[in-house]
């Protein structure tokens, strides 16, 4: 839900609650005012009758017949009584409605020149249903106007007030650290948006600076490591051409293997850093079927040397939208992993479809937690030739292309399954 819509919703909920409480209070206020107004009107009528009696006007001792005084009763009492006023609700038959209706009745005892009179008048009260209906109608009108006003203000706020926020959000979405350009702050008329823009500029500047430093370090470290490694490798090769004892030759050979491993480790870490920094962003249409076929042919001698059998089930012309280098690295690492961790006279099965790539190889069960199989330096085989980065590189490529990867072991077969995202096919 958008921020402005949430604001309008909260505003309307609060409005409904306030109007409900206000309507409840208004009902009793209006009813009280109407009842008081009717009571004071009847009291004025009684005072008027008392005044006329004092002036000598003669009223018959019966219900008055005048249309204006049909609810007025004046009776002369045989004895003198003390002045008193009684106000109470009563039920009176309504001729037109043919039912009993609530009325307010005011009765008074007045003494004029030693003669006491009973004066009574009554009239229909405004019914609670009528008051409730009127209050509800008023509240509904107010609520309707509030809704229209809230929506109108929401559009104005969303269109104008939040425009700088939307622009900043769009610039953040377009931000690419590889461009090495921070998001410059823009001044607005809202102080909070200015603070946000300045914070975004500061953070992107720091991110760009850290990215530059990390990239330079990775490139320099990889380059600087390769030079002494190459020199050391050359010196060891020259050393093997000299007269060495069998024990010395074994030491030199072990050193050469360590240097080769260190060289591969340096190259793999540099590659992993480049992938994590999203340096392979340009995607192309890659024919994965041809890639697998060419790769298996290239490794044919190595496969025969290891006594392996490769079975393929490749769907014709499977294309993926992926950087060609990443596609080659992903498949090569998968295939080399299946060869390296196989058994003597083992088998490899390769299945390729439009929605998945599956590669299986025979092998011994793993002696590690499969949940960390794709983490860095987590090796299922602790042999000297394994550096523990192959599957980690594969996972990075899979994640960046929105694929899904899984591992399974069943009946002596290790299986890695890569499922492609529909948009990448």
Tab-separated table of C-alpha atoms in Angstrom:
chain	number	residue	atom	x	y	z
A	1	UNK	CA	0.000	0.000	0.000
A	2	UNK	CA	1.292	3.442	-0.913
A	3	UNK	CA	2.121	5.885	1.859
A	4	UNK	CA	-0.501	8.439	0.797
A	5	UNK	CA	-3.210	5.752	0.591
A	6	UNK	CA	-2.292	4.529	4.051
A	7	UNK	CA	-2.442	8.107	5.337
A	8	UNK	CA	-5.918	8.620	3.807
A	9	UNK	CA	-7.129	5.308	5.250
A	10	UNK	CA	-5.908	6.192	8.757
A	11	UNK	CA	-7.426	9.663	8.415
A	12	UNK	CA	-10.816	8.233	7.402
A	13	UNK	CA	-10.781	5.641	10.213
A	14	UNK	CA	-10.058	8.380	12.750
A	15	UNK	CA	-12.754	10.544	11.149
A	16	UNK	CA	-15.362	7.771	11.427
A	17	UNK	CA	-14.485	7.201	15.091
A	18	UNK	CA	-14.617	10.932	15.886
A	19	UNK	CA	-17.903	11.377	14.006
A	20	UNK	CA	-19.383	8.383	15.816
A	21	UNK	CA	-18.487	9.820	19.215
A	22	UNK	CA	-19.597	13.277	18.084
A	23	UNK	CA	-22.903	11.908	16.819
A	24	UNK	CA	-23.561	10.128	20.118
A	25	UNK	CA	-22.902	13.335	22.070
A	26	UNK	CA	-24.856	15.432	19.550
A	27	UNK	CA	-27.929	13.233	19.977
A	28	UNK	CA	-28.186	13.937	23.701
A	29	UNK	CA	-27.307	17.614	23.300
A	30	UNK	CA	-29.974	18.134	20.617
A	31	UNK	CA	-32.567	16.126	22.546
A	32	UNK	CA	-31.834	18.074	25.704
A	33	UNK	CA	-32.085	21.409	23.903
A	34	UNK	CA	-35.379	20.488	22.246
A	35	UNK	CA	-36.868	19.220	25.528
A	36	UNK	CA	-35.734	22.356	27.355
A	37	UNK	CA	-37.096	24.583	24.624
A	38	UNK	CA	-40.497	22.832	24.823
A	39	UNK	CA	-40.464	23.011	28.643
A	40	UNK	CA	-39.710	26.765	28.699
A	41	UNK	CA	-42.387	27.377	26.082
A	42	UNK	CA	-44.958	25.606	28.234
A	43	UNK	CA	-43.739	27.526	31.289
A	44	UNK	CA	-44.246	30.788	29.366
A	45	UNK	CA	-47.777	29.667	28.505
A	46	UNK	CA	-48.544	28.967	32.166
A	47	UNK	CA	-47.073	32.324	33.162
A	48	UNK	CA	-49.206	34.003	30.489
A	49	UNK	CA	-52.370	32.307	31.796
A	50	UNK	CA	-51.481	33.359	35.367
A	51	UNK	CA	-50.979	36.923	34.187
A	52	UNK	CA	-54.375	36.949	32.447
A	53	UNK	CA	-56.047	35.553	35.569
A	54	UNK	CA	-54.496	38.353	37.592
A	55	UNK	CA	-55.915	40.839	35.086
A	56	UNK	CA	-59.408	39.408	35.595
A	57	UNK	CA	-59.792	37.211	32.522
A	58	UNK	CA	-62.384	34.468	33.043
A	59	UNK	CA	-61.515	30.955	31.844
A	60	UNK	CA	-64.016	28.149	31.789
A	61	UNK	CA	-63.186	25.174	33.991
A	62	UNK	CA	-62.705	22.786	31.094
A	63	UNK	CA	-60.347	21.982	28.275
A	64	UNK	CA	-60.089	25.019	26.022
A	65	UNK	CA	-61.439	24.569	22.514
A	66	UNK	CA	-59.305	27.098	20.650
A	67	UNK	CA	-57.010	25.646	18.080
A	68	UNK	CA	-54.036	27.315	19.655
A	69	UNK	CA	-54.988	26.192	23.171
A	70	UNK	CA	-56.377	22.731	22.555
A	71	UNK	CA	-53.769	21.254	24.946
A	72	UNK	CA	-54.337	23.842	27.670
A	73	UNK	CA	-56.434	22.963	30.766
A	74	UNK	CA	-57.407	25.522	33.415
A	75	UNK	CA	-59.430	24.482	36.464
A	76	UNK	CA	-60.492	26.495	39.503
A	77	UNK	CA	-59.886	24.581	42.715
A	78	UNK	CA	-62.330	24.568	45.639
A	79	UNK	CA	-59.622	25.141	48.199
A	80	UNK	CA	-56.455	27.118	48.324
A	81	UNK	CA	-53.239	25.181	47.582
A	82	UNK	CA	-49.579	26.045	47.666
A	83	UNK	CA	-47.898	27.075	44.355
A	84	UNK	CA	-46.229	24.148	42.649
A	85	UNK	CA	-44.943	23.168	39.190
A	86	UNK	CA	-44.748	19.572	37.991
A	87	UNK	CA	-42.957	18.597	34.756
A	88	UNK	CA	-43.178	15.039	33.505
A	89	UNK	CA	-43.350	12.872	30.396
A	90	UNK	CA	-46.642	11.258	29.485
A	91	UNK	CA	-48.269	9.275	26.691
A	92	UNK	CA	-51.103	10.905	24.727
A	93	UNK	CA	-53.309	9.444	22.018
A	94	UNK	CA	-52.491	10.853	18.579
A	95	UNK	CA	-55.610	10.971	16.398
A	96	UNK	CA	-53.844	11.156	13.048
A	97	UNK	CA	-51.300	8.421	13.796
A	98	UNK	CA	-53.833	6.367	15.755
A	99	UNK	CA	-51.314	5.511	18.442
A	100	UNK	CA	-49.958	6.716	21.748
A	101	UNK	CA	-47.176	9.270	21.388
A	102	UNK	CA	-44.711	10.616	24.023
A	103	UNK	CA	-45.577	14.121	25.244
A	104	UNK	CA	-44.167	16.586	27.729
A	105	UNK	CA	-46.702	17.725	30.313
A	106	UNK	CA	-46.267	20.774	32.545
A	107	UNK	CA	-48.775	21.202	35.401
A	108	UNK	CA	-48.853	24.122	37.809
A	109	UNK	CA	-50.867	25.283	40.827
A	110	UNK	CA	-51.262	29.051	41.022
A	111	UNK	CA	-53.141	31.281	43.521
A	112	UNK	CA	-54.711	34.518	42.293
A	113	UNK	CA	-56.550	36.728	44.853
A	114	UNK	CA	-57.056	33.853	47.312
A	115	UNK	CA	-58.301	31.548	44.531
A	116	UNK	CA	-56.206	28.582	43.463
A	117	UNK	CA	-56.079	27.302	39.894
A	118	UNK	CA	-54.811	24.165	38.258
A	119	UNK	CA	-53.137	24.995	34.928
A	120	UNK	CA	-51.865	22.202	32.669
A	121	UNK	CA	-50.476	22.072	29.142
A	122	UNK	CA	-48.730	19.409	27.136
A	123	UNK	CA	-47.282	18.813	23.687
A	124	UNK	CA	-45.575	16.162	21.602
A	125	UNK	CA	-41.893	15.597	22.166
A	126	UNK	CA	-39.499	15.194	19.227
A	127	UNK	CA	-39.074	11.444	18.993
A	128	UNK	CA	-35.645	9.897	19.508
A	129	UNK	CA	-35.951	8.141	16.135
A	130	UNK	CA	-36.360	11.489	14.402
A	131	UNK	CA	-33.363	12.951	16.233
A	132	UNK	CA	-31.286	9.850	15.460
A	133	UNK	CA	-32.223	10.003	11.789
A	134	UNK	CA	-31.361	13.694	11.585
A	135	UNK	CA	-28.009	13.198	13.335
A	136	UNK	CA	-27.125	10.251	11.067
A	137	UNK	CA	-27.981	12.261	7.953
A	138	UNK	CA	-25.809	15.136	9.119
A	139	UNK	CA	-22.918	12.798	9.954
A	140	UNK	CA	-23.173	11.034	6.609
A	141	UNK	CA	-23.021	14.355	4.791
A	142	UNK	CA	-20.006	15.374	6.865
A	143	UNK	CA	-18.355	11.997	6.271
A	144	UNK	CA	-18.975	12.234	2.537
A	145	UNK	CA	-17.435	15.675	2.413
A	146	UNK	CA	-14.505	14.416	4.521
A	147	UNK	CA	-13.929	11.517	2.112
A	148	UNK	CA	-14.009	13.816	-0.905
A	149	UNK	CA	-11.724	16.254	0.872
A	150	UNK	CA	-9.316	13.524	1.968
A	151	UNK	CA	-9.076	12.070	-1.531
A	152	UNK	CA	-8.617	15.525	-3.015
A	153	UNK	CA	-5.936	16.442	-0.493
A	154	UNK	CA	-4.352	13.022	-1.040
A	155	UNK	CA	-4.005	13.629	-4.760
A	156	UNK	CA	-2.601	17.097	-4.137
A	157	UNK	CA	-0.152	15.817	-1.508
A	158	UNK	CA	0.823	12.823	-3.632
A	159	UNK	CA	1.199	14.898	-6.764
A	160	UNK	CA	3.082	17.867	-5.355
A	161	UNK	CA	4.291	17.409	-1.808
A	162	UNK	CA	5.658	13.890	-2.367
A	163	UNK	CA	7.091	14.609	-5.813
A	164	UNK	CA	10.662	15.164	-4.477
A	165	UNK	CA	10.420	11.904	-2.528
A	166	UNK	CA	9.347	9.963	-5.624
A	167	UNK	CA	12.159	11.531	-7.639
A	168	UNK	CA	14.709	10.532	-5.002
A	169	UNK	CA	13.302	7.000	-4.908
A	170	UNK	CA	13.531	6.738	-8.702
A	171	UNK	CA	17.164	7.929	-8.632
A	172	UNK	CA	17.996	5.326	-5.977
A	173	UNK	CA	16.452	2.597	-8.156
A	174	UNK	CA	18.543	3.755	-11.144
A	175	UNK	CA	21.714	3.955	-9.066
A	176	UNK	CA	24.449	1.639	-10.300
A	177	UNK	CA	27.632	1.464	-8.280
A	178	UNK	CA	29.602	0.564	-11.394
A	179	UNK	CA	28.909	4.039	-12.797
A	180	UNK	CA	30.960	5.342	-9.848
A	181	UNK	CA	28.735	8.401	-9.543
A	182	UNK	CA	26.941	9.245	-6.272
A	183	UNK	CA	23.356	10.498	-6.135
A	184	UNK	CA	23.654	14.255	-5.717
A	185	UNK	CA	21.252	15.886	-3.258
A	186	UNK	CA	18.552	18.193	-4.631
A	187	UNK	CA	17.142	21.022	-2.566
A	188	UNK	CA	13.392	20.955	-1.928
A	189	UNK	CA	10.951	23.075	0.051
A	190	UNK	CA	10.518	20.320	2.669
A	191	UNK	CA	13.195	20.047	5.326
A	192	UNK	CA	12.724	16.285	5.857
A	193	UNK	CA	13.200	15.584	2.138
A	194	UNK	CA	16.358	17.697	2.172
A	195	UNK	CA	17.691	15.604	5.050
A	196	UNK	CA	16.837	12.424	3.137
A	197	UNK	CA	18.551	13.629	-0.039
A	198	UNK	CA	21.689	14.662	1.830
A	199	UNK	CA	21.779	11.279	3.591
A	200	UNK	CA	21.381	9.435	0.264
A	201	UNK	CA	24.204	11.488	-1.270
A	202	UNK	CA	26.489	10.788	1.691
A	203	UNK	CA	25.768	7.051	1.636
A	204	UNK	CA	26.208	6.693	-2.136
A	205	UNK	CA	29.465	8.644	-2.016
A	206	UNK	CA	30.752	6.267	0.638
A	207	UNK	CA	29.531	3.224	-1.315
A	208	UNK	CA	31.236	4.420	-4.503
A	209	UNK	CA	34.465	5.160	-2.638
A	210	UNK	CA	34.464	1.759	-0.923
A	211	UNK	CA	33.686	0.055	-4.228
A	212	UNK	CA	36.607	1.789	-5.946
A	213	UNK	CA	38.974	0.898	-3.131
A	214	UNK	CA	37.816	-2.726	-3.019
A	215	UNK	CA	38.001	-3.115	-6.787
A	216	UNK	CA	41.476	-1.617	-6.947
A	217	UNK	CA	42.631	-3.800	-4.068
A	218	UNK	CA	41.271	-6.965	-5.666
A	219	UNK	CA	42.820	-6.150	-9.049
A	220	UNK	CA	46.154	-5.110	-7.562
A	221	UNK	CA	46.292	-8.101	-5.219
A	222	UNK	CA	45.514	-10.520	-8.030
A	223	UNK	CA	48.056	-8.920	-10.343
A	224	UNK	CA	50.787	-8.585	-7.747
A	225	UNK	CA	50.334	-12.177	-6.584
A	226	UNK	CA	50.621	-13.613	-10.073
A	227	UNK	CA	54.058	-12.086	-10.689
A	228	UNK	CA	55.929	-13.670	-7.746
A	229	UNK	CA	53.991	-16.882	-8.260
A	230	UNK	CA	55.105	-17.047	-11.888
A	231	UNK	CA	58.694	-16.343	-10.865
A	232	UNK	CA	58.584	-19.003	-8.170
A	233	UNK	CA	57.013	-21.482	-10.559
A	234	UNK	CA	59.764	-20.833	-13.113
A	235	UNK	CA	62.498	-21.203	-10.517
A	236	UNK	CA	61.042	-24.513	-9.372
A	237	UNK	CA	60.894	-25.773	-12.960
A	238	UNK	CA	64.553	-24.866	-13.383
A	239	UNK	CA	65.290	-26.595	-10.104
A	240	UNK	CA	63.734	-29.828	-11.374
A	241	UNK	CA	66.261	-29.842	-14.228
A	242	UNK	CA	69.155	-30.000	-11.772
A	243	UNK	CA	70.475	-33.062	-10.003
A	244	UNK	CA	68.069	-33.646	-7.132
A	245	UNK	CA	67.643	-36.521	-4.802
A	246	UNK	CA	64.273	-38.302	-4.899
A	247	UNK	CA	63.357	-36.688	-1.594
A	248	UNK	CA	64.287	-33.206	-2.871
A	249	UNK	CA	62.320	-33.810	-6.054
A	250	UNK	CA	59.238	-34.683	-4.003
A	251	UNK	CA	59.604	-31.422	-2.089
A	252	UNK	CA	59.856	-29.441	-5.324
A	253	UNK	CA	56.872	-31.241	-6.788
A	254	UNK	CA	54.794	-30.536	-3.654
A	255	UNK	CA	55.807	-26.872	-3.846
A	256	UNK	CA	54.752	-26.699	-7.483
A	257	UNK	CA	51.320	-28.131	-6.630
A	258	UNK	CA	50.919	-25.588	-3.829
A	259	UNK	CA	51.861	-22.726	-6.147
A	260	UNK	CA	49.410	-23.914	-8.792
A	261	UNK	CA	46.705	-24.123	-6.148
A	262	UNK	CA	47.584	-20.656	-4.847
A	263	UNK	CA	47.456	-19.283	-8.386
A	264	UNK	CA	44.019	-20.826	-8.976
A	265	UNK	CA	42.852	-19.500	-5.626
A	266	UNK	CA	43.957	-15.973	-6.521
A	267	UNK	CA	42.241	-16.138	-9.904
A	268	UNK	CA	39.057	-17.598	-8.402
A	269	UNK	CA	38.865	-14.934	-5.680
A	270	UNK	CA	39.374	-12.201	-8.272
A	271	UNK	CA	36.641	-13.735	-10.437
A	272	UNK	CA	34.299	-14.071	-7.458
A	273	UNK	CA	34.866	-10.416	-6.549
A	274	UNK	CA	34.056	-9.324	-10.096
A	275	UNK	CA	30.853	-11.357	-10.093
A	276	UNK	CA	29.789	-9.964	-6.705
A	277	UNK	CA	30.507	-6.431	-7.952
A	278	UNK	CA	28.162	-7.064	-10.925
A	279	UNK	CA	30.842	-6.420	-13.518
A	280	UNK	CA	29.225	-8.906	-15.910
A	281	UNK	CA	26.005	-7.011	-16.599
A	282	UNK	CA	25.697	-7.160	-20.376
A	283	UNK	CA	23.498	-10.147	-21.127
A	284	UNK	CA	23.355	-11.919	-24.458
A	285	UNK	CA	21.481	-14.789	-26.016
A	286	UNK	CA	23.636	-17.848	-25.289
A	287	UNK	CA	23.051	-21.248	-26.890
A	288	UNK	CA	23.570	-23.512	-23.853
A	289	UNK	CA	23.126	-26.677	-25.917
A	290	UNK	CA	26.135	-25.834	-28.116
A	291	UNK	CA	28.112	-24.716	-25.055
A	292	UNK	CA	27.670	-28.112	-23.371
A	293	UNK	CA	28.440	-30.061	-26.533
A	294	UNK	CA	31.636	-28.113	-27.233
A	295	UNK	CA	32.711	-28.428	-23.598
A	296	UNK	CA	32.248	-32.196	-23.451
A	297	UNK	CA	34.235	-32.557	-26.672
A	298	UNK	CA	37.033	-30.400	-25.272
A	299	UNK	CA	37.225	-32.568	-22.140
A	300	UNK	CA	36.961	-35.834	-24.095
A	301	UNK	CA	40.589	-36.863	-23.572
A	302	UNK	CA	40.465	-35.978	-19.900
A	303	UNK	CA	37.223	-37.963	-19.512
A	304	UNK	CA	38.762	-41.034	-21.138
A	305	UNK	CA	41.871	-40.658	-19.009
A	306	UNK	CA	39.700	-40.877	-15.888
A	307	UNK	CA	37.688	-43.795	-17.290
A	308	UNK	CA	34.384	-41.928	-17.097
A	309	UNK	CA	31.232	-42.382	-19.145
A	310	UNK	CA	29.176	-39.299	-20.060
A	311	UNK	CA	25.475	-39.574	-20.950
A	312	UNK	CA	23.683	-36.532	-22.351
A	313	UNK	CA	20.026	-35.707	-22.851
A	314	UNK	CA	20.095	-32.266	-24.400
A	315	UNK	CA	17.084	-30.457	-25.775
A	316	UNK	CA	17.827	-28.813	-29.104
A	317	UNK	CA	18.556	-25.078	-29.093
A	318	UNK	CA	18.160	-24.041	-25.467
A	319	UNK	CA	18.925	-20.317	-25.152
A	320	UNK	CA	19.494	-18.225	-22.027
A	321	UNK	CA	19.759	-14.468	-21.543
A	322	UNK	CA	23.069	-14.364	-19.648
A	323	UNK	CA	26.546	-12.905	-19.961
A	324	UNK	CA	28.505	-15.357	-22.181
A	325	UNK	CA	31.486	-15.430	-19.815
A	326	UNK	CA	29.259	-16.267	-16.836
A	327	UNK	CA	27.487	-19.003	-18.808
A	328	UNK	CA	30.827	-20.588	-19.699
A	329	UNK	CA	32.151	-20.306	-16.110
A	330	UNK	CA	28.961	-21.774	-14.622
A	331	UNK	CA	28.909	-24.791	-16.935
A	332	UNK	CA	32.681	-25.400	-16.804
A	333	UNK	CA	32.689	-25.388	-12.995
A	334	UNK	CA	29.705	-27.741	-12.884
A	335	UNK	CA	31.310	-30.162	-15.346
A	336	UNK	CA	34.754	-30.056	-13.723
A	337	UNK	CA	33.139	-30.613	-10.339
A	338	UNK	CA	31.379	-33.731	-11.673
A	339	UNK	CA	34.674	-35.040	-13.080
A	340	UNK	CA	36.829	-34.163	-10.076
A	341	UNK	CA	34.525	-35.673	-7.437
A	342	UNK	CA	33.715	-38.859	-9.341
A	343	UNK	CA	34.866	-42.407	-8.686
A	344	UNK	CA	37.001	-44.743	-10.774
A	345	UNK	CA	35.108	-45.832	-13.916
A	346	UNK	CA	32.267	-43.561	-12.818
A	347	UNK	CA	29.464	-41.984	-14.838
A	348	UNK	CA	28.147	-38.519	-15.548
A	349	UNK	CA	24.608	-37.715	-16.664
A	350	UNK	CA	23.740	-34.326	-18.210
A	351	UNK	CA	20.118	-33.263	-18.787
A	352	UNK	CA	19.214	-29.931	-20.401
A	353	UNK	CA	15.669	-28.609	-20.908
A	354	UNK	CA	14.166	-25.185	-21.392
A	355	UNK	CA	13.520	-24.826	-17.674
A	356	UNK	CA	16.487	-26.617	-16.081
A	357	UNK	CA	20.032	-27.927	-16.297
A	358	UNK	CA	20.776	-31.079	-14.322
A	359	UNK	CA	24.170	-32.728	-13.939
A	360	UNK	CA	24.696	-35.932	-11.956
A	361	UNK	CA	27.799	-37.914	-11.166
A	362	UNK	CA	28.557	-41.065	-9.258
A	363	UNK	CA	30.481	-40.627	-6.048
A	364	UNK	CA	30.803	-41.337	-2.371
A	365	UNK	CA	28.392	-39.750	0.118
A	366	UNK	CA	29.432	-36.375	1.493
A	367	UNK	CA	30.844	-36.147	4.988
A	368	UNK	CA	29.607	-32.576	5.501
A	369	UNK	CA	26.413	-30.577	5.948
A	370	UNK	CA	24.884	-30.067	2.500
A	371	UNK	CA	23.333	-26.768	3.648
A	372	UNK	CA	26.796	-25.134	3.506
A	373	UNK	CA	27.889	-26.876	0.295
A	374	UNK	CA	27.742	-23.653	-1.745
A	375	UNK	CA	29.564	-21.514	0.834
A	376	UNK	CA	33.117	-20.336	0.315
A	377	UNK	CA	35.939	-22.735	1.180
A	378	UNK	CA	33.459	-25.493	2.091
A	379	UNK	CA	34.899	-28.602	0.465
A	380	UNK	CA	33.234	-31.986	0.223
A	381	UNK	CA	36.577	-33.456	-0.820
A	382	UNK	CA	39.501	-32.235	1.245
A	383	UNK	CA	42.000	-33.226	-1.385
A	384	UNK	CA	44.878	-30.929	-2.173
A	385	UNK	CA	43.483	-30.021	-5.617
A	386	UNK	CA	40.265	-28.520	-4.288
A	387	UNK	CA	40.176	-24.825	-3.306
A	388	UNK	CA	36.525	-24.756	-2.218
A	389	UNK	CA	35.346	-21.877	-4.443
A	390	UNK	CA	33.860	-23.619	-7.499
A	391	UNK	CA	30.338	-24.094	-6.141
A	392	UNK	CA	30.421	-20.671	-4.490
A	393	UNK	CA	31.130	-19.067	-7.884
A	394	UNK	CA	28.293	-21.095	-9.425
A	395	UNK	CA	25.883	-19.908	-6.714
A	396	UNK	CA	26.823	-16.256	-7.298
A	397	UNK	CA	26.129	-16.618	-11.033
A	398	UNK	CA	22.835	-18.388	-10.310
A	399	UNK	CA	21.713	-15.695	-7.844
A	400	UNK	CA	22.550	-12.793	-10.144
A	401	UNK	CA	20.498	-14.318	-12.962
A	402	UNK	CA	17.515	-15.196	-10.746
A	403	UNK	CA	17.998	-18.937	-11.182
A	404	UNK	CA	17.557	-21.540	-8.445
A	405	UNK	CA	20.115	-24.175	-7.536
A	406	UNK	CA	19.751	-27.326	-5.435
A	407	UNK	CA	21.783	-30.402	-4.512
A	408	UNK	CA	20.653	-33.968	-3.887
A	409	UNK	CA	22.287	-37.334	-3.240
A	410	UNK	CA	20.457	-40.581	-3.887
A	411	UNK	CA	21.550	-44.146	-4.684
A	412	UNK	CA	25.203	-43.190	-5.149
A	413	UNK	CA	24.457	-40.204	-7.438
A	414	UNK	CA	25.273	-36.583	-6.665
A	415	UNK	CA	22.887	-34.259	-8.524
A	416	UNK	CA	23.023	-30.493	-8.947
A	417	UNK	CA	19.897	-28.958	-10.453
A	418	UNK	CA	19.801	-25.410	-11.851
A	419	UNK	CA	16.303	-24.127	-12.597
A	420	UNK	CA	15.992	-21.187	-14.970
A	421	UNK	CA	13.752	-18.194	-14.449
A	422	UNK	CA	11.066	-17.979	-17.201
A	423	UNK	CA	12.195	-14.458	-18.179
A	424	UNK	CA	15.789	-15.634	-18.666
A	425	UNK	CA	14.904	-18.272	-21.243
